[in-house]
PDB file of C-alpha atoms in Angstrom:
ATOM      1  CA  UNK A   1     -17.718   7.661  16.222  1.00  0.00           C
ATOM      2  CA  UNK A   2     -16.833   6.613  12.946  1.00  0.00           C
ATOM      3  CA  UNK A   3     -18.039   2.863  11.255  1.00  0.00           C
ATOM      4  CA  UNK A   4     -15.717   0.162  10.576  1.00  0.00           C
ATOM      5  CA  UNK A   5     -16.047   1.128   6.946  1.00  0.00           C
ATOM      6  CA  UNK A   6     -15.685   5.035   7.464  1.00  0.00           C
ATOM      7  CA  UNK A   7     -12.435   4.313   9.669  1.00  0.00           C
ATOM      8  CA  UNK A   8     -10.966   1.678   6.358  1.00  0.00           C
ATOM      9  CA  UNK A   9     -12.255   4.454   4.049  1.00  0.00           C
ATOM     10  CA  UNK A  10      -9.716   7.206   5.656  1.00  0.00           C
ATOM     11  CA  UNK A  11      -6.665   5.252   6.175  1.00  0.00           C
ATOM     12  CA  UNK A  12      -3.959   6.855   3.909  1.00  0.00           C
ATOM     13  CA  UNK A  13      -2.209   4.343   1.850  1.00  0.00           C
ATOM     14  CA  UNK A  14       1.768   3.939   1.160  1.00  0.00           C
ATOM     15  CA  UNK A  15       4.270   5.855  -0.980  1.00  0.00           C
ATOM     16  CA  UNK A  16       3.472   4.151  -4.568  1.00  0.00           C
ATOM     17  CA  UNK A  17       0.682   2.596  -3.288  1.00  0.00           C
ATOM     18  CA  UNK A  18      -2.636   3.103  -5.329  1.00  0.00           C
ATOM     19  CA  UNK A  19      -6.127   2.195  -4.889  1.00  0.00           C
ATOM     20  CA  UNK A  20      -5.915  -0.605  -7.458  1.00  0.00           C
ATOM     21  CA  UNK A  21      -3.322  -2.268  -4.894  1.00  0.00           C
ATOM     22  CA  UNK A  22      -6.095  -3.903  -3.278  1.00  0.00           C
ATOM     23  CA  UNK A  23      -8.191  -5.017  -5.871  1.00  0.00           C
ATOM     24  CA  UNK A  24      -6.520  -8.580  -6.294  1.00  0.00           C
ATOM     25  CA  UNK A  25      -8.061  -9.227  -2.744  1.00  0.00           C
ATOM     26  CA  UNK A  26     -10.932 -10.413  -0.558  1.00  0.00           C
ATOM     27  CA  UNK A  27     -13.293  -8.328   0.850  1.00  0.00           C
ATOM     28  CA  UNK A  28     -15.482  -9.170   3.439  1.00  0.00           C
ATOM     29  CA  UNK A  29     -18.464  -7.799   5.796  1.00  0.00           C
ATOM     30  CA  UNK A  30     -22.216  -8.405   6.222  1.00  0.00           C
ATOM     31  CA  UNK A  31     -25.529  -7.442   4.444  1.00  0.00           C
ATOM     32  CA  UNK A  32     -28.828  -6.876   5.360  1.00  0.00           C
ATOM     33  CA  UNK A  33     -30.030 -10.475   5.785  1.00  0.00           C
ATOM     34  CA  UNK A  34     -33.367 -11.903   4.093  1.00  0.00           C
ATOM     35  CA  UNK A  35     -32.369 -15.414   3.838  1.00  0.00           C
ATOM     36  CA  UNK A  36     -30.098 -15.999   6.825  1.00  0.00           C
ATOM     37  CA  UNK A  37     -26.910 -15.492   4.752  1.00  0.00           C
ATOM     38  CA  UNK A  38     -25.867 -12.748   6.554  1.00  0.00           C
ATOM     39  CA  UNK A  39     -21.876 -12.293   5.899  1.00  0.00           C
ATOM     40  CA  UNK A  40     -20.647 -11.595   2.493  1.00  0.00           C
ATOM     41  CA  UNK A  41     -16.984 -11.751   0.564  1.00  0.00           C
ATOM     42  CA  UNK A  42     -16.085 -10.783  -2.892  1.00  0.00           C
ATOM     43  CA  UNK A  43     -12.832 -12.091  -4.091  1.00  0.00           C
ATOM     44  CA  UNK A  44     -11.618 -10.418  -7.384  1.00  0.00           C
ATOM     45  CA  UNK A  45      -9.125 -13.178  -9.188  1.00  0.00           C
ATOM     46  CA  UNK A  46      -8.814 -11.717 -12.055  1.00  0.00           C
ATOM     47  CA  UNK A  47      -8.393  -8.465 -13.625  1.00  0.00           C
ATOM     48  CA  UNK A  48      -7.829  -7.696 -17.579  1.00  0.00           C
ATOM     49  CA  UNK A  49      -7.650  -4.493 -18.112  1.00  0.00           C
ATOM     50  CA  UNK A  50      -9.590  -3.585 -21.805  1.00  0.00           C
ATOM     51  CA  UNK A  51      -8.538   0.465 -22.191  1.00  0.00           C
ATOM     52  CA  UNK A  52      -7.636   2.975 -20.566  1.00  0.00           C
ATOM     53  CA  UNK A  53     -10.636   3.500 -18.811  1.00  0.00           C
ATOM     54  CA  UNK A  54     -12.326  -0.004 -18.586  1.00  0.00           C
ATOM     55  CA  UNK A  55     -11.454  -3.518 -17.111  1.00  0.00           C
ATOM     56  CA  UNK A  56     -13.038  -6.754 -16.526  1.00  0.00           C
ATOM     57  CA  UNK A  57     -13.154  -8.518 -13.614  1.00  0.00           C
ATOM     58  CA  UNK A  58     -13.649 -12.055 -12.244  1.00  0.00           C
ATOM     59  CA  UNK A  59     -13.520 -13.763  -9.261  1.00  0.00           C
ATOM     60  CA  UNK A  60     -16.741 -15.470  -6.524  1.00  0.00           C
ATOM     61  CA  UNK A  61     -18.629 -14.356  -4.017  1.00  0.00           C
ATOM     62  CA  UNK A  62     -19.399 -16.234  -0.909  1.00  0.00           C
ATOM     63  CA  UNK A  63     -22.191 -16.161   1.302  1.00  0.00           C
ATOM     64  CA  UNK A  64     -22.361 -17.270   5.272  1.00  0.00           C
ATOM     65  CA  UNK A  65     -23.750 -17.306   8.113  1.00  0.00           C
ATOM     66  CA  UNK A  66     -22.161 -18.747  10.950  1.00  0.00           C
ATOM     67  CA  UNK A  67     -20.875 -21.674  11.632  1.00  0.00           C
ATOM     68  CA  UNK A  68     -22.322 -23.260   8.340  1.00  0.00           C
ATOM     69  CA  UNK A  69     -19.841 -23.666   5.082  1.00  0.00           C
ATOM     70  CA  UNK A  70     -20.397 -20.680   2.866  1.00  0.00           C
ATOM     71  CA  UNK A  71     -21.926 -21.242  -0.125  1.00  0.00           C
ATOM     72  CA  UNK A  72     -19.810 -19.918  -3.265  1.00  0.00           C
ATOM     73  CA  UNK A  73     -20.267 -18.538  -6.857  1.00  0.00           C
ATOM     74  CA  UNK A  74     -18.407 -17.042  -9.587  1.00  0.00           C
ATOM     75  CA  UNK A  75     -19.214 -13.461 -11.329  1.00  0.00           C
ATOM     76  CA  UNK A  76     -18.096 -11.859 -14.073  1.00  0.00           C
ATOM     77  CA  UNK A  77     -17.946  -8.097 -13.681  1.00  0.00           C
ATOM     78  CA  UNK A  78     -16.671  -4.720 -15.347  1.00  0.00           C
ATOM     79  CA  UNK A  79     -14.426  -1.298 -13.988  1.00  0.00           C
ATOM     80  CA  UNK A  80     -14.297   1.621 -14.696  1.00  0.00           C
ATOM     81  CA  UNK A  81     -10.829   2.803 -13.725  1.00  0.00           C
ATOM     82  CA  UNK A  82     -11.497   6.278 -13.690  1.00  0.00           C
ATOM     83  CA  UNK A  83     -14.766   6.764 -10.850  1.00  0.00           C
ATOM     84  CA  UNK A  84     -13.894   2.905  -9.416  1.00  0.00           C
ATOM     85  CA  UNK A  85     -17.142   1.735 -10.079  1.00  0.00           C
ATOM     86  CA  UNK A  86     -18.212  -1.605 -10.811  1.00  0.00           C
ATOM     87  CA  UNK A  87     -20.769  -3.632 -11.560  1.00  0.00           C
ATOM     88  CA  UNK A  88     -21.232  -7.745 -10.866  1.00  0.00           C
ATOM     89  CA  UNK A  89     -22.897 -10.690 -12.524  1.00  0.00           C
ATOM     90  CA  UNK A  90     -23.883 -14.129 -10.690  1.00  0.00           C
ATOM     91  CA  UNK A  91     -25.182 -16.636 -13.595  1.00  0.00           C
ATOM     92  CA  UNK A  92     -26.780 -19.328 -11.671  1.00  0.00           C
ATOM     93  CA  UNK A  93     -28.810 -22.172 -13.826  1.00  0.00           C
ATOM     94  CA  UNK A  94     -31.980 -22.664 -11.349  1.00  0.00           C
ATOM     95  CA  UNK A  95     -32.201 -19.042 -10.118  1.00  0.00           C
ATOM     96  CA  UNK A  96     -32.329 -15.510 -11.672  1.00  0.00           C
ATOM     97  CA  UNK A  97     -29.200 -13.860 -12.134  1.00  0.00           C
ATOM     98  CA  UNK A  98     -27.858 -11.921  -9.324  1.00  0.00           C
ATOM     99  CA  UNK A  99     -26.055  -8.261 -10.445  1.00  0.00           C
ATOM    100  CA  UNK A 100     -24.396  -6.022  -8.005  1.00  0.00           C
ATOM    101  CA  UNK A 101     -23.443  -2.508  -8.563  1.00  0.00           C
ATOM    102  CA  UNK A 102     -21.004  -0.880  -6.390  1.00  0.00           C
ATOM    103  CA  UNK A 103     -17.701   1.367  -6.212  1.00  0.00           C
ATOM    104  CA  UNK A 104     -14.332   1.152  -4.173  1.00  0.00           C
ATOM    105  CA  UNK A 105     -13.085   3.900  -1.867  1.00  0.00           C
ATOM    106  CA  UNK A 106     -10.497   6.128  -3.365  1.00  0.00           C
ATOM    107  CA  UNK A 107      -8.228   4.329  -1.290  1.00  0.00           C
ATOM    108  CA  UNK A 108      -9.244   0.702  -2.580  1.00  0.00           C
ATOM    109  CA  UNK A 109     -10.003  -0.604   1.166  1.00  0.00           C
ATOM    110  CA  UNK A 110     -13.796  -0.464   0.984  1.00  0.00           C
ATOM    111  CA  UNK A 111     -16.424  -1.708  -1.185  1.00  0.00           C
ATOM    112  CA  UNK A 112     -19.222  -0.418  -1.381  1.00  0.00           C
ATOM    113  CA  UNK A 113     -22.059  -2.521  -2.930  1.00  0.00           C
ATOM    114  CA  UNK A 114     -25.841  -2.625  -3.680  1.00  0.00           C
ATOM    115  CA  UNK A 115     -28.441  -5.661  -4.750  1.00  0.00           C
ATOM    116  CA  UNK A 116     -29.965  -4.376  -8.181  1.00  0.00           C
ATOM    117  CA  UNK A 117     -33.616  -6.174  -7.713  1.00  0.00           C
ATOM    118  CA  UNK A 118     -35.414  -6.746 -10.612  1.00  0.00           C
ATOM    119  CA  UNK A 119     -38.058  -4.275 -10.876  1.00  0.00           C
ATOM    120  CA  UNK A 120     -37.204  -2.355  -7.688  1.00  0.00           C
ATOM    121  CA  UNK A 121     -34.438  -1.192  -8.881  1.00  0.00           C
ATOM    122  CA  UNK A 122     -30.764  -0.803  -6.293  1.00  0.00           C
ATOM    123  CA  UNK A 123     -31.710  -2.737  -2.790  1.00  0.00           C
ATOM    124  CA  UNK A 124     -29.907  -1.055   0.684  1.00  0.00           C
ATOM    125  CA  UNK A 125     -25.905  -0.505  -0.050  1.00  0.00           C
ATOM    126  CA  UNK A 126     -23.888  -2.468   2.686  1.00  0.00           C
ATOM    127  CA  UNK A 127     -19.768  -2.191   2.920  1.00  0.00           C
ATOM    128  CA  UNK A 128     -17.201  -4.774   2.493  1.00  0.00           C
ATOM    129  CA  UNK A 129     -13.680  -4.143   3.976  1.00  0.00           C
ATOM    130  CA  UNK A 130     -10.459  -5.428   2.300  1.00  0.00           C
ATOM    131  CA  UNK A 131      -9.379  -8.148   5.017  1.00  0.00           C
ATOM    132  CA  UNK A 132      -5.867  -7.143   5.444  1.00  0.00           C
ATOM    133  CA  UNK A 133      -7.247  -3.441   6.276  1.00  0.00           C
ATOM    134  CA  UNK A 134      -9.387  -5.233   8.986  1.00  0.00           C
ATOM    135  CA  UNK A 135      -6.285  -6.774  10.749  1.00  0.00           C
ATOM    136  CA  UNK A 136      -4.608  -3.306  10.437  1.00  0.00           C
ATOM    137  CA  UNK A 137      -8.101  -1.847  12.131  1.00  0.00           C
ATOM    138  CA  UNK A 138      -8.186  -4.170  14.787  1.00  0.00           C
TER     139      UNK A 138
END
């Protein structure tokens, strides 16, 4: 039996519809918890596209467990259009920076992403699912 994210992974998008469709969207699912914030979303705002093959991105991130209020914060982040990989920066003021590295399905449903630890380098990769492609899943 397939996971969640395999299933979201194979789904075969529309006529004229292309992975960067989904990009302008929230993605959510859960990570391997080590403070109690287990669930995760990424939602990309904005996307400026720099060349052919290169684009920033910003949007926040939000962390939860339930039922408490997530707690959010903005990234910065880059894309390379060609492989869909990405990588994610969390300034905070009182903590080190947080900095994700990941890439989207070749459909642009799932996101894959991984923790890059200082010296430890890339932490467990967990999957994020565009939401709409959950309600079409469920």
């Amino acid at each position: 039996m397939l996971e969640l994210h395999q299933r979201a992974a194979w789904i075969a998008n529309g006529p004229n519809v292309a992975w960067h469709h989904f990009l302008r969207s929230r993605y959510t699912g859960r990570r391997p918890a080590r403070d109690g914030m287990t669930g995760v979303a990424v939602v990309i705002q904005t996307i400026v596209q720099q060349s052919e093959s290169h684009a920033d991105l910003g949007g926040w991130m939000e962390y939860f467990s339930d039922p408490s209020l997530p707690i959010v914060f903005e990234f910065t982040g880059t894309l390379q259009l060609e492989t869909r990989e990405f990588s994610i920066h969390e300034p905070h003021s009182n903590q080190p920076e947080r900095t994700y590295s990941g890439q989207l399905s070749e459909n642009g449903r799932v996101m894959t992403l991984r923790a890059l630890l200082p010296g430890s380098g890339a932490a467990k990769p967990f999957h994020l699912i565009h939401e709409g492609t959950l309600a079409e899943l469920s």
